Amino acid sequence: MRRSGRTALSVLCGSAVLLTATACGGGEESSAAGGDDNTITWWHNSNNEPGRGFYEQVAADFEAANPGVEVEVEAMAHEDMVDRLAAAFQSGDLPDVYMERGGGELADHVEAGLVTDLSDEVPDTIEKLGGNVSGWQADGQTYALPFSVGVVGFWYNTELFEQAGITEAPETMEDLYAAIEQLKAAGITPLSVGAGDKWPAAHYWYYTALRACGQEVLEDAVTSLDFTDECFVEAGEVLQELLATEPFNPGFLTTPAQEGATSASGLLATDQVAMELAGHWEPGVMQGLTEDGEGLGENTGWFAFPAIEGGAGDPTAQLGGGDAWAVSTGAAEGSVDLVEYLLSDEVQIGFAENDMGLPTNPAATDAVSDPALAQLLEVRDASPYIQLYFDTAFGASIGGAMNDSIALMFADQATPEDIVDATMQAAELEK
Amino acid sequence: MTEVTAAPPATSPGAAVTRGGADAPRVTGRRRSGLRRQRLEILLFVTPALALMAVFVLYPVFSAARMSLYSWQGFGPMDDFVGLANYLRVLRDDVFTDAVMHNFIIVFASIAVQLPLGLALALLLNRRIKGRGLLRTIVFVPYVLAEVIAGVVWFQLLQPRSGILEQALSSVGIPVPEQGFLGTPDLALATVFVVLTWKYLGLAVLLFLAGLQGVPDELHEAAQLDGASWWQVQRRIAVPLLAPTIRTWVFLSMIGSLQLFDMVWILTGGGPANATTTMVTYLISMGTQRSNYGIAGAASVVLFLIGFVMALAYQFLVLRRDTKADA
């Protein structure tokens, strides 16, 4: 559910230098696609309760409803799953049902013939999920069914806002600058950002681009990889304005996103800063980083990324992303049925009741009990469109180059033009 | 091996003459079978090692080299042959050339700082002083700590504002950088180097101490009888006799600095603003993070070549003296 950052595992793998290709990510062999026709292997990353137990039950229920079919569930930590999936993609020995993050990554997998086209298999479910599936489509075909789609916004500490005398959540960039000033005057660090992991910093630019550029320009850019529209430079200029207010925690250039109390999430969870730009995973992450397991508790507040004056983008459009179930090519019989079942009203309602994410099946909307998640769900469903995180949308290679140059801007070492140039250069090499 | 197998026929006639003709074939036969057994034993014991070496060293090297010639994202068939384009990209990438520069800065700074420091400590700890064992242990402990653990500890110590180090420095009135030691691009590499020195000084001291044990006491005594001061004994006797050890340490330090990864990854991840990237962090971020396996492959081959050339050059130019002296 979380976005992955630097992990201990990649450290261990990395120290083997030349071995990266073969030695890392291996893990034990599991019966994979095409191995046994009646056994469906299913990898997921809900390795904590209640998610883990819930999915065990889901698998058992599916087995009971489909005699003769066996579901082999493997729950693992998110980072482990990402590494094992990478190895599985290399060897082509994939689990039958697995998670896809959509965008360019999925498009590459589709091109390599690793994913099953679900368009004609489960048309009803696709229709039910509506606009949520757009991030998992390529050439009009749907290759995975999103089970949780969240949006990114500012999580804030309501108590610190009160202390600083801020009564209303910022709606424009001017409001945000004013809030930053007020917080600073009250001796509170306004924002934390895990620029050490780069993508949290990049989210700022994604959002200024989303606010500066119209929907058509963005949709066009994602497919044509052409970023010559002026609005992309404007996005950088707005970001520079924000950076000029020096709102971030000291040492933010090497701050990790989510690991430990000194990470960006940790600083917000422990009242060290007032706000952080993050996705729907944030309450869960903060709960894991505080001793009482509460995170910010009832002081948790959320507001959407502010509007930019004169920006062509819709201020209610949101940046987001999520996870979807995909079926690998040549998967065991019944795998598609399992995915369909995972998106059924029944399973999605259970998923929502356990606060495992933001369900995509409208039938489950009312079942979300966590107030913060319920609020996000409202924002998500009210937004005209959800822009998939650019790095996911463009794929690791272009997205990585983009994130690198945005992180350089945070260090005052890149201009708005540099970000556009770096992205287009990386895109050029992909063509 | 071939020489060994060639030997028996040459010696067996001698044996045949002394023991009589009838015995001769049997003796050679026995010897042959003994040799075969010996060869079989060698094969038995060496094969697992060779197999592991082939699977975990040779194959990855070969596969990295092959990967470097393709544009490959880590899955699907590797069929987009691009020749040397990846190498061009790597060598033209400022981030990579900076990374090479950082590696060399660490190589030379390590030698310039850790060598005199390590030597001084070793000479000091070689004297009969109170608590010598304890002091030796203290110096050596950082080296025994796992690199990742040491990295995490230092990462926390170096936290801006809340870290112990900054608090200690500020409390005695020493100004600390606004963005912390690791968060300031101009200071980050130096900070990483300080941590590396803390971590690896113990190895230098240990090696030098071991080398000093090989300096015969008689030489010390003779020098002292001749009226040499402690300093003179160290400068004229201990250090020159320690030279082979020093040369070996320099070699180890050099290779270690070229392959530097773990500590940097934990402390800064190559940041801020690429100020601490090394060749290995570059290839990891290109490969496993960005799925540009071709570029990562090319970077790893360049790293391999740089390491290989430097190792060979060092062997020929510096270490040859030691190996020659032994022979």
mmCIF file of C-alpha atoms in Angstrom, chain A residues 64-397:
data_model
loop_
_atom_site.group_PDB
_atom_site.id
_atom_site.type_symbol
_atom_site.label_atom_id
_atom_site.label_comp_id
_atom_site.label_asym_id
_atom_site.label_seq_id
_atom_site.Cartn_x
_atom_site.Cartn_y
_atom_site.Cartn_z
ATOM 1 C CA ALA A 64 -15.332 -23.475 -1.080
ATOM 2 C CA ALA A 65 -17.305 -21.874 -3.906
ATOM 3 C CA ASN A 66 -15.070 -23.424 -6.572
ATOM 4 C CA PRO A 67 -14.529 -27.091 -5.703
ATOM 5 C CA GLY A 68 -11.287 -28.501 -7.030
ATOM 6 C CA VAL A 69 -9.534 -25.156 -7.095
ATOM 7 C CA GLU A 70 -6.819 -24.428 -4.605
ATOM 8 C CA VAL A 71 -5.555 -20.955 -3.757
ATOM 9 C CA GLU A 72 -2.018 -20.649 -2.483
ATOM 10 C CA VAL A 73 -1.779 -17.300 -0.711
ATOM 11 C CA GLU A 74 1.553 -15.671 -0.029
ATOM 12 C CA ALA A 75 1.484 -12.599 2.175
ATOM 13 C CA MET A 76 4.709 -10.631 2.336
ATOM 14 C CA ALA A 77 6.052 -7.239 3.308
ATOM 15 C CA HIS A 78 5.618 -4.663 0.594
ATOM 16 C CA GLU A 79 9.332 -4.254 -0.118
ATOM 17 C CA ASP A 80 9.830 -8.020 -0.256
ATOM 18 C CA MET A 81 6.957 -8.342 -2.669
ATOM 19 C CA VAL A 82 8.365 -5.633 -4.943
ATOM 20 C CA ASP A 83 11.755 -7.350 -5.021
ATOM 21 C CA ARG A 84 10.297 -10.801 -5.575
ATOM 22 C CA LEU A 85 8.029 -9.501 -8.321
ATOM 23 C CA ALA A 86 10.998 -7.868 -10.047
ATOM 24 C CA ALA A 87 12.810 -11.216 -9.990
ATOM 25 C CA ALA A 88 9.666 -12.987 -11.153
ATOM 26 C CA PHE A 89 9.324 -10.612 -14.102
ATOM 27 C CA GLN A 90 12.948 -11.268 -15.043
ATOM 28 C CA SER A 91 12.506 -14.999 -15.033
ATOM 29 C CA GLY A 92 8.979 -14.901 -16.444
ATOM 30 C CA ASP A 93 7.968 -17.227 -13.622
ATOM 31 C CA LEU A 94 5.113 -15.140 -12.230
ATOM 32 C CA PRO A 95 2.442 -15.864 -9.636
ATOM 33 C CA ASP A 96 -1.038 -16.265 -11.126
ATOM 34 C CA VAL A 97 -2.553 -13.271 -9.334
ATOM 35 C CA TYR A 98 -0.355 -10.362 -8.310
ATOM 36 C CA MET A 99 -0.326 -6.587 -7.789
ATOM 37 C CA GLU A 100 0.212 -4.006 -10.528
ATOM 38 C CA ARG A 101 0.757 -0.307 -9.872
ATOM 39 C CA GLY A 102 -0.361 0.682 -13.338
ATOM 40 C CA GLY A 103 0.980 3.276 -15.727
ATOM 41 C CA GLY A 104 4.195 2.846 -17.696
ATOM 42 C CA GLU A 105 5.274 -0.135 -15.638
ATOM 43 C CA LEU A 106 2.123 -2.043 -16.546
ATOM 44 C CA ALA A 107 2.417 -0.951 -20.174
ATOM 45 C CA ASP A 108 5.912 -2.453 -20.279
ATOM 46 C CA HIS A 109 4.661 -5.691 -18.766
ATOM 47 C CA VAL A 110 1.868 -5.775 -21.327
ATOM 48 C CA GLU A 111 4.338 -5.204 -24.138
ATOM 49 C CA ALA A 112 6.466 -8.065 -22.858
ATOM 50 C CA GLY A 113 3.343 -10.273 -22.953
ATOM 51 C CA LEU A 114 3.311 -10.991 -19.234
ATOM 52 C CA VAL A 115 -0.221 -9.854 -18.348
ATOM 53 C CA THR A 116 -3.656 -11.176 -19.280
ATOM 54 C CA ASP A 117 -6.087 -8.788 -20.976
ATOM 55 C CA LEU A 118 -9.151 -8.688 -18.724
ATOM 56 C CA SER A 119 -11.354 -6.454 -20.909
ATOM 57 C CA ASP A 120 -13.528 -9.237 -22.314
ATOM 58 C CA GLU A 121 -13.233 -11.499 -19.286
ATOM 59 C CA VAL A 122 -14.841 -9.296 -16.643
ATOM 60 C CA PRO A 123 -16.624 -6.436 -18.456
ATOM 61 C CA ASP A 124 -19.218 -5.980 -15.698
ATOM 62 C CA THR A 125 -16.664 -5.470 -12.973
ATOM 63 C CA ILE A 126 -14.685 -3.044 -15.135
ATOM 64 C CA GLU A 127 -17.813 -1.024 -15.701
ATOM 65 C CA LYS A 128 -18.609 -1.015 -12.003
ATOM 66 C CA LEU A 129 -15.163 0.369 -11.129
ATOM 67 C CA GLY A 130 -15.623 3.207 -13.620
ATOM 68 C CA GLY A 131 -12.871 5.820 -13.943
ATOM 69 C CA ASN A 132 -10.734 4.083 -11.344
ATOM 70 C CA VAL A 133 -9.420 1.603 -13.891
ATOM 71 C CA SER A 134 -7.980 4.248 -16.222
ATOM 72 C CA GLY A 135 -4.480 3.918 -14.734
ATOM 73 C CA TRP A 136 -4.452 0.216 -15.581
ATOM 74 C CA GLN A 137 -5.433 0.469 -19.210
ATOM 75 C CA ALA A 138 -3.211 0.313 -22.261
ATOM 76 C CA ASP A 139 -4.494 0.934 -25.780
ATOM 77 C CA GLY A 140 -8.044 0.923 -24.458
ATOM 78 C CA GLN A 141 -7.723 -2.547 -22.942
ATOM 79 C CA THR A 142 -7.903 -3.190 -19.199
ATOM 80 C CA TYR A 143 -5.128 -5.343 -17.755
ATOM 81 C CA ALA A 144 -5.681 -5.093 -14.007
ATOM 82 C CA LEU A 145 -8.502 -4.255 -11.609
ATOM 83 C CA PRO A 146 -7.691 -1.612 -8.991
ATOM 84 C CA PHE A 147 -8.895 -2.594 -5.528
ATOM 85 C CA SER A 148 -7.640 0.536 -3.765
ATOM 86 C CA VAL A 149 -7.103 3.973 -5.235
ATOM 87 C CA GLY A 150 -6.057 6.865 -3.044
ATOM 88 C CA VAL A 151 -5.185 10.502 -3.468
ATOM 89 C CA VAL A 152 -2.294 12.639 -2.285
ATOM 90 C CA GLY A 153 -2.832 15.729 -0.176
ATOM 91 C CA PHE A 154 -1.596 17.606 2.856
ATOM 92 C CA TRP A 155 -1.948 15.743 6.140
ATOM 93 C CA TYR A 156 -1.741 18.172 9.004
ATOM 94 C CA ASN A 157 -1.721 18.415 12.760
ATOM 95 C CA THR A 158 -4.905 20.269 13.745
ATOM 96 C CA GLU A 159 -3.524 21.132 17.166
ATOM 97 C CA LEU A 160 -0.396 22.791 15.774
ATOM 98 C CA PHE A 161 -2.527 24.696 13.285
ATOM 99 C CA GLU A 162 -4.604 25.944 16.180
ATOM 100 C CA GLN A 163 -1.506 26.945 18.108
ATOM 101 C CA ALA A 164 -0.338 29.002 15.162
ATOM 102 C CA GLY A 165 -3.749 30.599 14.867
ATOM 103 C CA ILE A 166 -4.627 29.089 11.504
ATOM 104 C CA THR A 167 -8.372 28.634 11.411
ATOM 105 C CA GLU A 168 -8.999 27.472 7.863
ATOM 106 C CA ALA A 169 -7.231 24.933 5.708
ATOM 107 C CA PRO A 170 -5.393 26.666 2.830
ATOM 108 C CA GLU A 171 -7.225 26.716 -0.495
ATOM 109 C CA THR A 172 -4.788 28.684 -2.638
ATOM 110 C CA MET A 173 -1.019 28.813 -2.743
ATOM 111 C CA GLU A 174 -1.230 32.275 -1.152
ATOM 112 C CA ASP A 175 -3.156 30.745 1.759
ATOM 113 C CA LEU A 176 -0.481 28.082 2.055
ATOM 114 C CA TYR A 177 2.325 30.655 2.131
ATOM 115 C CA ALA A 178 0.436 32.589 4.802
ATOM 116 C CA ALA A 179 -0.007 29.423 6.861
ATOM 117 C CA ILE A 180 3.711 28.649 6.502
ATOM 118 C CA GLU A 181 4.556 32.118 7.763
ATOM 119 C CA GLN A 182 2.166 31.829 10.688
ATOM 120 C CA LEU A 183 3.568 28.458 11.685
ATOM 121 C CA LYS A 184 7.128 29.751 11.490
ATOM 122 C CA ALA A 185 6.186 32.758 13.598
ATOM 123 C CA ALA A 186 4.820 30.349 16.190
ATOM 124 C CA GLY A 187 8.131 28.475 16.192
ATOM 125 C CA ILE A 188 6.719 25.441 14.402
ATOM 126 C CA THR A 189 8.399 23.815 11.418
ATOM 127 C CA PRO A 190 5.673 23.984 8.754
ATOM 128 C CA LEU A 191 6.418 20.986 6.526
ATOM 129 C CA SER A 192 8.380 17.775 6.396
ATOM 130 C CA VAL A 193 9.398 16.136 3.159
ATOM 131 C CA GLY A 194 11.340 12.940 2.536
ATOM 132 C CA ALA A 195 13.439 14.377 -0.266
ATOM 133 C CA GLY A 196 16.068 11.711 0.424
ATOM 134 C CA ASP A 197 13.722 9.237 -1.254
ATOM 135 C CA LYS A 198 13.055 11.732 -4.058
ATOM 136 C CA TRP A 199 9.465 10.741 -4.870
ATOM 137 C CA PRO A 200 7.976 12.640 -1.908
ATOM 138 C CA ALA A 201 9.680 15.786 -3.222
ATOM 139 C CA ALA A 202 8.558 14.962 -6.734
ATOM 140 C CA HIS A 203 4.940 14.858 -5.603
ATOM 141 C CA TYR A 204 5.084 18.637 -5.135
ATOM 142 C CA TRP A 205 6.015 19.176 -8.756
ATOM 143 C CA TYR A 206 3.425 16.644 -9.911
ATOM 144 C CA TYR A 207 0.812 18.664 -8.103
ATOM 145 C CA THR A 208 1.944 22.068 -9.325
ATOM 146 C CA ALA A 209 1.908 20.566 -12.839
ATOM 147 C CA LEU A 210 -1.564 19.170 -12.220
ATOM 148 C CA ARG A 211 -2.740 22.621 -11.159
ATOM 149 C CA ALA A 212 -0.872 24.502 -13.903
ATOM 150 C CA CYS A 213 -1.769 22.224 -16.825
ATOM 151 C CA GLY A 214 -5.158 21.371 -18.223
ATOM 152 C CA GLN A 215 -6.379 17.781 -18.282
ATOM 153 C CA GLU A 216 -5.918 17.472 -22.037
ATOM 154 C CA VAL A 217 -2.328 18.697 -21.911
ATOM 155 C CA LEU A 218 -1.533 16.167 -19.205
ATOM 156 C CA GLU A 219 -3.264 13.266 -20.909
ATOM 157 C CA ASP A 220 -1.419 14.135 -24.061
ATOM 158 C CA ALA A 221 1.929 14.383 -22.300
ATOM 159 C CA VAL A 222 1.536 10.994 -20.670
ATOM 160 C CA THR A 223 1.177 9.285 -24.039
ATOM 161 C CA SER A 224 3.331 11.475 -26.293
ATOM 162 C CA LEU A 225 6.007 12.212 -23.667
ATOM 163 C CA ASP A 226 6.050 15.751 -24.979
ATOM 164 C CA PHE A 227 6.450 18.295 -22.196
ATOM 165 C CA THR A 228 6.999 21.415 -24.278
ATOM 166 C CA ASP A 229 3.814 23.074 -23.040
ATOM 167 C CA GLU A 230 4.617 26.223 -21.057
ATOM 168 C CA CYS A 231 2.598 24.973 -18.103
ATOM 169 C CA PHE A 232 5.310 22.451 -17.185
ATOM 170 C CA VAL A 233 7.814 25.281 -16.749
ATOM 171 C CA GLU A 234 5.194 27.192 -14.791
ATOM 172 C CA ALA A 235 4.839 24.184 -12.504
ATOM 173 C CA GLY A 236 8.522 24.468 -11.662
ATOM 174 C CA GLU A 237 8.255 28.188 -11.083
ATOM 175 C CA VAL A 238 5.415 27.753 -8.613
ATOM 176 C CA LEU A 239 7.422 25.083 -6.825
ATOM 177 C CA GLN A 240 10.392 27.467 -6.618
ATOM 178 C CA GLU A 241 8.115 30.042 -5.009
ATOM 179 C CA LEU A 242 7.108 27.513 -2.392
ATOM 180 C CA LEU A 243 10.720 26.466 -1.820
ATOM 181 C CA ALA A 244 11.681 30.115 -1.351
ATOM 182 C CA THR A 245 9.535 30.228 1.787
ATOM 183 C CA GLU A 246 11.918 27.601 3.278
ATOM 184 C CA PRO A 247 9.086 25.617 4.802
ATOM 185 C CA PHE A 248 10.818 22.254 5.277
ATOM 186 C CA ASN A 249 12.319 20.375 8.192
ATOM 187 C CA PRO A 250 16.078 20.854 8.645
ATOM 188 C CA GLY A 251 18.074 18.346 6.622
ATOM 189 C CA PHE A 252 15.093 17.525 4.410
ATOM 190 C CA LEU A 253 17.365 16.711 1.467
ATOM 191 C CA THR A 254 18.394 13.444 3.116
ATOM 192 C CA THR A 255 15.241 12.791 5.130
ATOM 193 C CA PRO A 256 13.684 9.410 4.297
ATOM 194 C CA ALA A 257 9.969 9.224 3.581
ATOM 195 C CA GLN A 258 8.609 6.694 6.036
ATOM 196 C CA GLU A 259 11.340 4.902 7.944
ATOM 197 C CA GLY A 260 11.696 5.723 11.615
ATOM 198 C CA ALA A 261 10.808 8.629 13.851
ATOM 199 C CA THR A 262 13.150 11.001 12.010
ATOM 200 C CA SER A 263 11.527 10.318 8.642
ATOM 201 C CA ALA A 264 9.098 12.805 7.122
ATOM 202 C CA SER A 265 6.113 10.761 8.340
ATOM 203 C CA GLY A 266 7.738 10.281 11.731
ATOM 204 C CA LEU A 267 8.216 14.028 12.163
ATOM 205 C CA LEU A 268 4.531 14.652 11.480
ATOM 206 C CA ALA A 269 3.449 11.772 13.712
ATOM 207 C CA THR A 270 5.529 13.070 16.635
ATOM 208 C CA ASP A 271 4.356 16.707 16.433
ATOM 209 C CA GLN A 272 7.697 17.963 15.095
ATOM 210 C CA VAL A 273 6.164 19.494 11.979
ATOM 211 C CA ALA A 274 2.696 20.712 11.116
ATOM 212 C CA MET A 275 2.101 19.264 7.640
ATOM 213 C CA GLU A 276 3.264 16.716 5.127
ATOM 214 C CA LEU A 277 2.245 16.054 1.543
ATOM 215 C CA ALA A 278 1.436 12.349 1.380
ATOM 216 C CA GLY A 279 -1.022 9.785 0.136
ATOM 217 C CA HIS A 280 -3.787 7.738 1.702
ATOM 218 C CA TRP A 281 -1.206 5.473 3.342
ATOM 219 C CA GLU A 282 -0.120 8.203 5.763
ATOM 220 C CA PRO A 283 -2.399 7.492 8.775
ATOM 221 C CA GLY A 284 -1.332 3.843 8.673
ATOM 222 C CA VAL A 285 2.340 4.757 8.410
ATOM 223 C CA MET A 286 2.075 7.229 11.293
ATOM 224 C CA GLN A 287 0.321 4.654 13.457
ATOM 225 C CA GLY A 288 3.276 2.364 12.932
ATOM 226 C CA LEU A 289 5.708 5.105 13.932
ATOM 227 C CA THR A 290 4.179 6.069 17.259
ATOM 228 C CA GLU A 291 4.415 4.097 20.458
ATOM 229 C CA ASP A 292 0.708 4.196 21.221
ATOM 230 C CA GLY A 293 -0.084 3.087 17.669
ATOM 231 C CA GLU A 294 -2.380 6.060 17.234
ATOM 232 C CA GLY A 295 -0.351 8.281 14.913
ATOM 233 C CA LEU A 296 -1.780 11.778 15.136
ATOM 234 C CA GLY A 297 -5.034 10.300 16.384
ATOM 235 C CA GLU A 298 -7.847 12.810 16.516
ATOM 236 C CA ASN A 299 -5.479 15.631 15.572
ATOM 237 C CA THR A 300 -5.292 14.261 12.046
ATOM 238 C CA GLY A 301 -6.419 16.745 9.412
ATOM 239 C CA TRP A 302 -6.326 16.676 5.633
ATOM 240 C CA PHE A 303 -6.654 19.265 2.882
ATOM 241 C CA ALA A 304 -6.204 19.051 -0.860
ATOM 242 C CA PHE A 305 -3.255 20.592 -2.681
ATOM 243 C CA PRO A 306 -4.112 24.299 -3.077
ATOM 244 C CA ALA A 307 -5.120 25.950 -6.325
ATOM 245 C CA ILE A 308 -2.639 27.979 -8.359
ATOM 246 C CA GLU A 309 -3.758 31.406 -9.434
ATOM 247 C CA GLY A 310 -4.337 31.431 -13.181
ATOM 248 C CA GLY A 311 -3.487 27.756 -13.490
ATOM 249 C CA ALA A 312 -5.248 25.874 -16.280
ATOM 250 C CA GLY A 313 -5.698 22.776 -14.161
ATOM 251 C CA ASP A 314 -8.856 21.869 -12.309
ATOM 252 C CA PRO A 315 -8.290 22.553 -8.590
ATOM 253 C CA THR A 316 -10.420 19.551 -7.682
ATOM 254 C CA ALA A 317 -8.378 17.130 -9.790
ATOM 255 C CA GLN A 318 -6.199 14.966 -7.586
ATOM 256 C CA LEU A 319 -2.920 13.164 -7.825
ATOM 257 C CA GLY A 320 -3.177 9.573 -6.799
ATOM 258 C CA GLY A 321 -2.510 5.982 -7.460
ATOM 259 C CA GLY A 322 -3.245 2.589 -6.117
ATOM 260 C CA ASP A 323 -2.949 -1.120 -6.425
ATOM 261 C CA ALA A 324 -4.685 -3.493 -8.744
ATOM 262 C CA TRP A 325 -4.981 -7.228 -9.139
ATOM 263 C CA ALA A 326 -3.553 -8.589 -12.354
ATOM 264 C CA VAL A 327 -3.509 -12.079 -13.826
ATOM 265 C CA SER A 328 -0.286 -13.239 -15.421
ATOM 266 C CA THR A 329 -0.192 -14.796 -18.872
ATOM 267 C CA GLY A 330 -0.861 -18.512 -18.789
ATOM 268 C CA ALA A 331 -2.191 -18.377 -15.259
ATOM 269 C CA ALA A 332 -4.051 -21.297 -13.731
ATOM 270 C CA GLU A 333 -7.685 -21.684 -14.587
ATOM 271 C CA GLY A 334 -9.912 -19.750 -12.231
ATOM 272 C CA SER A 335 -7.397 -16.944 -11.673
ATOM 273 C CA VAL A 336 -9.607 -14.438 -13.457
ATOM 274 C CA ASP A 337 -12.553 -15.621 -11.345
ATOM 275 C CA LEU A 338 -10.509 -15.039 -8.217
ATOM 276 C CA VAL A 339 -9.703 -11.477 -9.289
ATOM 277 C CA GLU A 340 -13.352 -10.891 -10.099
ATOM 278 C CA TYR A 341 -14.248 -12.214 -6.675
ATOM 279 C CA LEU A 342 -11.666 -9.918 -5.046
ATOM 280 C CA LEU A 343 -13.462 -6.932 -6.564
ATOM 281 C CA SER A 344 -16.935 -8.207 -5.668
ATOM 282 C CA ASP A 345 -19.170 -6.200 -3.345
ATOM 283 C CA GLU A 346 -18.652 -8.747 -0.608
ATOM 284 C CA VAL A 347 -14.845 -8.693 -0.577
ATOM 285 C CA GLN A 348 -14.559 -4.949 -1.151
ATOM 286 C CA ILE A 349 -16.934 -4.243 1.723
ATOM 287 C CA GLY A 350 -14.813 -6.457 3.981
ATOM 288 C CA PHE A 351 -11.700 -4.706 2.671
ATOM 289 C CA ALA A 352 -13.217 -1.336 3.570
ATOM 290 C CA GLU A 353 -14.439 -2.477 6.979
ATOM 291 C CA ASN A 354 -10.926 -3.535 7.858
ATOM 292 C CA ASP A 355 -9.593 -0.108 6.785
ATOM 293 C CA MET A 356 -7.197 -1.747 4.372
ATOM 294 C CA GLY A 357 -7.431 1.054 1.812
ATOM 295 C CA LEU A 358 -9.844 3.074 -0.282
ATOM 296 C CA PRO A 359 -12.159 0.630 -2.035
ATOM 297 C CA THR A 360 -12.920 1.154 -5.706
ATOM 298 C CA ASN A 361 -16.211 -0.702 -5.796
ATOM 299 C CA PRO A 362 -18.912 1.918 -5.084
ATOM 300 C CA ALA A 363 -20.853 -0.639 -3.074
ATOM 301 C CA ALA A 364 -18.121 -0.502 -0.415
ATOM 302 C CA THR A 365 -17.942 3.276 -0.045
ATOM 303 C CA ASP A 366 -20.164 3.412 3.025
ATOM 304 C CA ALA A 367 -18.268 0.622 4.727
ATOM 305 C CA VAL A 368 -15.126 2.688 5.308
ATOM 306 C CA SER A 369 -15.040 3.353 9.038
ATOM 307 C CA ASP A 370 -11.879 5.431 9.442
ATOM 308 C CA PRO A 371 -12.950 9.108 9.244
ATOM 309 C CA ALA A 372 -9.723 10.231 7.547
ATOM 310 C CA LEU A 373 -10.050 7.581 4.859
ATOM 311 C CA ALA A 374 -13.754 8.306 4.457
ATOM 312 C CA GLN A 375 -12.944 11.968 3.826
ATOM 313 C CA LEU A 376 -10.349 11.025 1.207
ATOM 314 C CA LEU A 377 -12.827 8.728 -0.466
ATOM 315 C CA GLU A 378 -15.235 11.627 -0.784
ATOM 316 C CA VAL A 379 -12.547 13.849 -2.296
ATOM 317 C CA ARG A 380 -11.512 11.089 -4.673
ATOM 318 C CA ASP A 381 -15.002 10.370 -5.886
ATOM 319 C CA ALA A 382 -15.737 14.080 -6.312
ATOM 320 C CA SER A 383 -12.656 14.778 -8.425
ATOM 321 C CA PRO A 384 -13.113 14.987 -12.195
ATOM 322 C CA TYR A 385 -10.080 12.777 -12.746
ATOM 323 C CA ILE A 386 -7.223 11.208 -10.820
ATOM 324 C CA GLN A 387 -3.783 11.805 -12.269
ATOM 325 C CA LEU A 388 -1.641 8.727 -11.656
ATOM 326 C CA TYR A 389 1.703 9.617 -10.024
ATOM 327 C CA PHE A 390 3.841 10.765 -12.919
ATOM 328 C CA ASP A 391 6.733 8.436 -12.110
ATOM 329 C CA THR A 392 4.390 5.449 -12.149
ATOM 330 C CA ALA A 393 2.618 6.731 -15.247
ATOM 331 C CA PHE A 394 5.876 7.183 -17.179
ATOM 332 C CA GLY A 395 7.636 4.113 -15.865
ATOM 333 C CA ALA A 396 10.718 3.800 -13.699
ATOM 334 C CA SER A 397 13.223 5.088 -16.228
#
